[in-house]
Structure formats: structure tokens, C-alpha cells
XYZ file of C-alpha atoms in Angstrom:
396
model
C 0.000 0.000 0.000
C 1.341 3.457 -0.912
C 2.307 5.825 1.874
C -0.668 7.999 2.760
C -0.294 11.776 2.812
C -1.964 13.907 5.468
C -2.340 17.670 5.215
C -2.087 19.320 8.640
C -3.406 22.863 8.912
C -1.928 24.835 11.792
C 0.810 22.230 12.062
C 3.394 24.651 13.479
C 1.328 25.269 16.615
C 1.298 23.513 19.963
C -0.992 20.537 19.403
C -0.285 20.555 15.667
C 3.492 20.181 15.973
C 3.203 17.337 18.480
C 0.722 15.572 16.216
C 3.082 15.958 13.251
C 5.704 14.107 15.324
C 3.260 11.261 15.895
C 2.223 11.165 12.241
C 5.793 11.039 10.948
C 6.772 8.359 13.445
C 3.708 6.320 12.471
C 4.788 6.405 8.820
C 2.573 9.055 7.255
C 3.798 11.594 4.741
C 2.936 15.039 6.101
C 2.279 18.387 4.421
C 1.820 21.414 6.702
C -0.057 24.638 6.023
C 0.352 27.479 8.527
C 0.649 31.242 8.194
C 2.641 31.446 11.448
C 0.806 34.460 12.821
C 0.908 32.591 16.133
C 3.823 30.232 15.551
C 7.438 31.334 15.845
C 9.141 31.651 12.464
C 12.530 33.320 12.078
C 11.646 34.953 8.777
C 8.351 36.446 9.911
C 9.492 37.137 13.487
C 6.120 35.810 14.614
C 5.529 35.114 18.269
C 4.467 31.575 19.024
C 1.205 30.425 20.462
C -0.472 27.130 21.166
C -3.001 26.500 18.509
C -2.003 28.549 15.432
C -3.403 30.272 12.468
C -4.678 32.277 10.527
C -5.175 35.946 9.867
C -3.897 37.165 6.501
C -0.930 34.980 5.739
C 0.838 35.088 2.447
C 2.047 32.269 0.327
C 5.124 30.173 0.310
C 6.134 26.554 0.275
C 8.819 24.383 1.679
C 9.342 22.394 -1.477
C 9.797 24.452 -4.585
C 7.489 27.436 -4.837
C 8.265 30.246 -2.535
C 6.987 33.643 -1.583
C 6.068 35.882 1.228
C 6.001 39.580 1.941
C 8.241 39.174 4.978
C 11.572 38.391 3.346
C 10.819 34.742 2.733
C 10.896 34.840 -1.047
C 13.497 32.951 -3.025
C 12.303 34.047 -6.435
C 11.664 37.366 -8.120
C 8.080 38.278 -8.782
C 6.664 35.592 -6.508
C 3.089 36.128 -5.454
C 0.767 34.094 -3.221
C 2.953 31.038 -3.312
C 3.892 31.194 -6.984
C 7.589 31.774 -6.560
C 11.020 30.949 -7.762
C 12.597 27.587 -7.115
C 14.237 27.157 -3.743
C 17.938 26.545 -4.117
C 18.496 25.576 -0.490
C 16.320 24.112 2.209
C 13.479 26.520 2.948
C 13.441 27.850 6.487
C 10.753 26.127 8.538
C 9.033 27.445 11.651
C 11.256 26.585 14.609
C 8.826 24.004 15.979
C 8.805 22.119 12.672
C 12.602 22.237 12.366
C 12.697 20.513 15.737
C 10.013 18.047 14.691
C 12.251 16.940 11.834
C 15.189 16.649 14.252
C 13.134 14.586 16.715
C 11.795 12.175 14.102
C 14.731 12.096 11.698
C 12.176 12.540 8.924
C 11.410 15.321 6.474
C 8.080 16.981 5.823
C 6.687 16.449 2.339
C 5.874 20.141 2.189
C 5.439 23.307 4.207
C 3.315 26.212 2.958
C 3.285 29.624 4.611
C -0.254 30.576 3.621
C -3.617 31.449 5.107
C -6.652 29.206 4.874
C -8.490 32.289 3.663
C -6.384 32.212 0.489
C -8.426 29.806 -1.644
C -6.116 30.059 -4.651
C -2.955 29.248 -2.691
C -4.674 26.446 -0.789
C -5.911 24.949 -4.053
C -2.325 24.802 -5.294
C -1.322 22.770 -2.254
C -3.853 20.121 -3.236
C -2.708 20.216 -6.840
C 0.951 19.716 -5.873
C 0.325 16.814 -3.466
C -1.968 13.818 -3.513
C -3.654 14.460 -0.184
C -5.481 11.495 1.356
C -6.867 13.193 4.473
C -6.734 16.487 6.376
C -6.218 17.190 10.071
C -7.530 20.695 10.701
C -6.024 22.504 13.710
C -5.731 26.032 12.327
C -7.718 28.433 14.514
C -7.379 31.389 16.808
C -8.113 30.108 20.292
C -7.799 32.661 23.100
C -11.188 32.775 24.831
C -10.803 36.285 26.252
C -9.462 37.663 22.985
C -12.412 36.158 21.143
C -14.793 38.218 23.294
C -12.911 41.395 22.368
C -12.422 40.426 18.689
C -15.423 38.323 17.671
C -15.368 39.271 13.994
C -11.708 38.281 13.616
C -12.446 34.937 15.264
C -15.422 34.183 13.055
C -13.502 35.180 9.916
C -10.513 33.054 10.848
C -12.118 30.046 12.409
C -15.360 29.796 10.446
C -14.574 31.401 7.085
C -11.156 29.720 6.994
C -12.782 26.352 7.637
C -15.411 26.946 4.939
C -12.670 27.740 2.426
C -10.767 24.604 3.399
C -13.873 22.427 3.013
C -14.640 23.909 -0.378
C -11.088 23.328 -1.616
C -11.147 19.781 -0.239
C -14.420 19.044 -2.028
C -13.101 20.441 -5.298
C -10.016 18.229 -4.945
C -12.084 15.157 -4.100
C -10.545 14.848 -0.611
C -13.336 13.996 1.797
C -11.613 12.630 4.881
C -11.162 15.094 7.760
C -10.160 15.088 11.426
C -11.261 18.325 13.106
C -9.650 19.891 16.142
C -12.697 20.875 18.167
C -13.116 21.700 21.830
C -15.072 20.860 24.962
C -16.231 24.483 24.856
C -18.967 23.325 22.453
C -20.736 21.828 25.497
C -21.103 25.233 27.165
C -21.891 25.076 30.874
C -21.993 21.351 31.722
C -25.421 19.952 32.551
C -23.933 16.765 33.980
C -20.557 15.168 34.725
C -18.643 13.429 33.414
C -19.588 15.079 30.132
C -20.032 12.622 27.263
C -20.579 13.161 23.542
C -24.370 12.995 23.924
C -24.325 16.159 26.036
C -26.084 19.019 24.198
C -23.802 21.352 22.259
C -24.407 24.997 21.469
C -26.558 26.364 24.313
C -24.594 27.920 27.132
C -21.384 28.567 25.166
C -19.832 31.616 26.799
C -17.485 33.030 24.142
C -17.104 33.487 20.371
C -14.217 30.988 20.252
C -16.492 28.218 21.508
C -19.263 29.265 19.160
C -16.855 29.244 16.214
C -15.989 25.621 17.010
C -19.667 24.766 17.372
C -20.541 26.409 14.046
C -17.775 24.497 12.270
C -18.954 21.218 13.766
C -22.454 21.931 12.484
C -21.215 22.713 8.968
C -19.162 19.515 8.853
C -22.035 17.416 10.187
C -24.437 18.863 7.615
C -21.909 18.299 4.831
C -21.286 14.694 5.830
C -25.031 14.088 6.072
C -25.688 15.484 2.614
C -22.770 13.741 0.893
C -22.115 10.179 2.048
C -18.584 10.260 0.594
C -17.502 12.488 3.476
C -16.050 11.034 6.652
C -15.403 13.471 9.497
C -14.100 12.881 13.016
C -14.721 15.720 15.479
C -12.231 15.588 18.353
C -13.374 17.593 21.370
C -10.337 18.423 23.471
C -10.482 19.128 27.133
C -7.252 20.778 28.427
C -4.050 19.905 26.520
C -0.872 20.218 28.590
C 2.643 18.785 28.654
C 5.315 18.633 25.990
C 7.313 16.146 23.976
C 9.545 14.089 26.262
C 12.654 15.399 24.489
C 11.976 18.931 25.732
C 12.512 20.191 22.194
C 8.931 21.269 21.478
C 6.208 22.489 23.797
C 3.627 25.176 24.446
C 4.900 28.729 23.897
C 2.005 31.176 24.341
C 2.113 34.654 22.912
C 1.930 37.370 25.584
C 0.237 36.350 28.855
C -0.747 32.663 28.875
C -4.481 32.045 28.846
C -4.155 28.552 30.302
C -3.024 27.371 33.712
C -0.101 25.055 32.923
C 2.015 27.433 30.789
C 1.399 30.202 33.340
C 2.654 27.960 36.151
C 5.672 26.982 34.037
C 6.558 30.623 33.403
C 6.326 31.364 37.134
C 8.600 28.397 37.851
C 11.205 29.578 35.339
C 11.113 33.140 36.692
C 9.294 34.918 33.882
C 6.270 35.734 36.075
C 5.859 36.468 39.769
C 2.885 34.376 40.833
C -0.030 32.304 39.599
C -3.464 33.855 39.883
C -6.007 31.428 41.307
C -9.459 32.586 40.270
C -11.703 31.648 43.176
C -11.251 29.280 46.115
C -14.896 28.988 47.104
C -16.116 26.416 44.589
C -17.841 23.218 45.791
C -14.685 21.166 45.167
C -12.349 19.421 47.646
C -9.965 22.399 47.951
C -12.303 25.128 46.716
C -10.511 25.715 43.413
C -11.797 24.881 39.953
C -11.387 21.335 38.660
C -10.553 20.532 35.035
C -9.694 17.524 32.904
C -6.096 17.704 31.639
C -4.710 15.516 28.848
C -1.067 15.169 27.832
C -0.431 16.635 24.392
C 1.276 13.435 23.204
C -1.774 11.402 24.239
C -3.808 13.937 22.289
C -1.500 13.482 19.291
C -2.000 9.724 19.360
C -5.748 10.358 19.411
C -5.466 12.027 16.001
C -3.639 9.040 14.568
C -6.356 6.797 15.998
C -8.989 9.032 14.369
C -7.268 8.619 10.994
C -7.539 4.882 11.511
C -11.299 5.263 11.766
C -11.383 7.322 8.565
C -9.570 4.551 6.690
C -12.086 1.894 7.774
C -14.210 0.579 4.942
C -17.727 1.903 5.097
C -17.065 4.764 7.506
C -18.927 7.924 6.561
C -20.753 10.748 8.255
C -19.531 12.742 11.251
C -18.560 11.190 14.567
C -17.605 13.129 17.712
C -15.169 11.975 20.393
C -13.969 13.484 23.645
C -10.224 13.461 24.231
C -9.392 13.874 27.881
C -8.054 11.916 30.816
C -11.432 11.378 32.465
C -9.944 12.650 35.731
C -10.394 15.998 37.436
C -7.450 18.023 38.729
C -7.879 21.206 40.771
C -5.836 24.365 40.334
C -4.023 23.795 43.632
C -3.367 20.148 42.797
C -1.749 21.262 39.543
C 0.405 23.832 41.336
C 1.548 21.242 43.884
C 2.306 18.686 41.150
C 4.388 21.244 39.248
C 6.264 22.090 42.433
C 7.228 18.418 42.714
C 8.282 18.245 39.080
C 10.351 21.426 39.059
C 11.686 21.424 42.597
C 10.737 25.103 42.745
C 8.214 26.931 44.854
C 5.258 28.204 42.841
C 3.846 31.362 44.473
C 0.140 31.929 43.950
C -2.436 34.577 44.794
C -6.138 33.857 45.226
C -8.432 36.364 43.527
C -12.140 36.411 42.716
C -13.901 34.039 40.365
C -13.884 34.782 36.659
C -17.203 35.286 34.928
C -18.236 32.173 33.034
C -15.992 29.759 34.921
C -17.590 26.573 36.200
C -16.641 24.600 39.277
C -15.801 21.378 37.488
C -15.472 20.004 33.962
C -14.478 16.377 33.385
C -14.757 14.235 30.265
C -16.208 10.838 29.657
C -13.855 9.214 27.131
C -15.498 5.796 26.938
C -16.564 6.264 23.320
C -13.015 7.054 22.157
C -11.712 3.959 23.915
C -14.439 1.769 22.384
C -14.413 3.126 18.814
C -10.857 4.402 18.382
C -8.980 2.135 20.753
C -7.604 5.303 22.371
C -7.029 6.104 26.005
C -4.925 8.741 27.725
C -2.077 6.981 29.545
C 0.239 9.721 30.856
C -0.133 10.853 34.467
C -0.355 14.318 35.996
C 3.247 13.996 37.169
C 4.361 13.175 33.614
C 2.459 16.200 32.291
C 4.291 18.449 34.749
C 7.697 16.818 34.291
C 7.541 17.097 30.503
C 6.333 20.698 30.686
C 9.162 21.590 33.060
C 11.745 19.903 30.844
C 10.518 21.994 27.897
C 10.279 25.262 29.861
C 13.586 24.890 31.709
C 15.438 24.082 28.480
C 13.624 26.885 26.622
C 12.967 29.620 29.208
C 11.974 32.109 26.512
C 10.170 29.519 24.402
C 11.164 29.347 20.739
C 12.465 32.917 20.620
């Protein structure tokens, strides 16, 4: 059987880069599309973030056709990816350079383009025989989405619509979608399974953008039985590759607990803010379900396995989490053990929209995908500390 090629959108970001490692090590050929607005790239001087993509990126490719308005062109007159031939190895985003070092394998292609650029994206499909797509590319900061809803809907929804249209035109109808537990809104019961209602109670435009995209994909797969879509609803990705070479490198102030704790431990920040200690939980702090990013990466490979099964069609949703709740203080104490450093924290008031507890039921993923999170809280903290201590300023 010929080697299958997977296109990964947003593959230079946090979850994307770790999944590319898993894909390459499993034997897939991988093409990455990312405009690096939130992923560190030497040529664009972009600051890195966890989930990547996608404002108004310009074209460029790792393997032959090159262009970009930020000094990345290797050919005169290049425009939107139609550039001169690359004489030497094209510069990759730092995370992807390290992915190649970790795996000892080379990407089949890297394209510095936006998903909003239909013409450039179409060329990617014409230059590679793509068998399936894993779609990570999205803006993902919840607070920022409240302040910039239009930008989030343009990026996350319009970018996804363009991708789906280009995929359909190319006859590629196998997709794994990076969704989120935010589609459940405020949980009506715990642990939250895939039958929980989605849509009502979502508290921010980011979550609604994920919900809207899920609905589009479900409608598409219902109307056209050739489509097979797996919707992966993440809970809280944390950790890093065990090598310490790649990890989470948020732009500006981290929005999530683990990278904030790591930056306090390494001396970049003074103290962790604990938002509320009066919840009905064992220690009064909020409880969340954390999953190691490498477990999450293996979940995407397992989802591809479902796509390849004969007869699979339609849209199927799966939670990816550990199924265990960890409080804010438990996480701080675990990171103290892992780092050997004191983690100062300050208790402040609750944040609007926060819930006391959110924990996943992952039984369906174990039954249908053969997937289960295996890494412990201590491993999550140890791997994060290895990454942060070896890269105190992230990829910069």
C-alpha cells in the first residue's frame, strides 16, 4: 500500500506540531499549512502560540514554490505562493525544524499561507496527492475572542469553509477536526459525554466558532455520504514532547493554567493567579480535565484509523481527555514536585463564566478508536518543566 499523505493545517502550533511528530513516526507523509501568525518563524518574526493560524498569511512553500512579503521569497516576482525555485532548504518554523530533528524525517511540504487564500490552498492540493486532512488552524484565546469576535469568526469559520470547499473540489473527503469541549457550554452533567447538548450555554465566540464548524461539517457529511469526518473535542491539553525540544509557547500572557505555572517556575512571572477558592470542590478551586499533548497526538492518529475503515462515513464526535479531574491547587503542587521550585500563587475572585468542574467521559473514544490517555499528571508536569527549563523564553 502506498504511503498515505496527510495535510495538517496549523501544524506549526502547539498541538499541531506534536501531532506531526506522531504522524511522521507512524509512517505518514505530512504536508503542513500554517501562516505562522501565532507560531514562531525566524523569517516572519512571529511570536508563538499554542493552537495557530490564521489571519492574513501570504504564500510560500517548503518544497519548490516560494513567496512571502516578509523576506521569505526565493524568487523574483513571486506572489501568493507562486515563486522561484528554492535553491536551499526553505526555512521552517522553529517548531517544525525541531520536529524533523526529533523524528529524523522530512516533511513532504510546508506552505506559509492562510486558509483564507483559496487560490494558494488549491495549489497545495494540486501539488500533493492528499489522502486526508487534520484541521487545527484556529485562533483560540477565549478572552481575545470576546474582544475580537469578527476576527475569530472570519478566521475560524470562514477559513474552515474555504478549506472544506477546496477539499471538495479536490475530491478529498476525509477530515479530522480539532474541536473543543467548549462546544458543550456550561456542563449539565458530569462526566460530560458526547451525547451532552452542544451549542446552548457557550460563553465566548471561540467556543461558538468551534460549534458552528462542527455543524457545517455534520451537515456536509449528512448530505454527501462520501464524506467522513471525526470531530475531536479536546479538554485541556498540557505537557510537551519528552525530548523537551517542542512544547507550548504562548504569545503574551498565557491564557491557560499550565504554561502560566511553568513561566512562574522559570522566573518569567511572579505568581499564579487562582481565580476563586470557594467552589464546591475538595480544595475550593476549579477542577478541570487535563490531557497530555502526546496522548492527544496519538488520538489524532487513531482518528485517521477510523477514517480509513471501509464503510465509515458521516460525522462522529469523540472526547479526548483523561477522564480525571485536577484542581488548580493540585496542579500547582504537582508542578512544584516536578520542578523542585516553589510556585507562588495569589487567590483572587472568580472569573465570569468559569464553572466549578469540567471532566470528560472518554469511553466512546476507547471503544471506537482504541484510544485512552495513559500519561499521568506527574508526567504532564515533568515534561512541561523539561521543555520550559530548556527553553525559558520559548522558541524565541
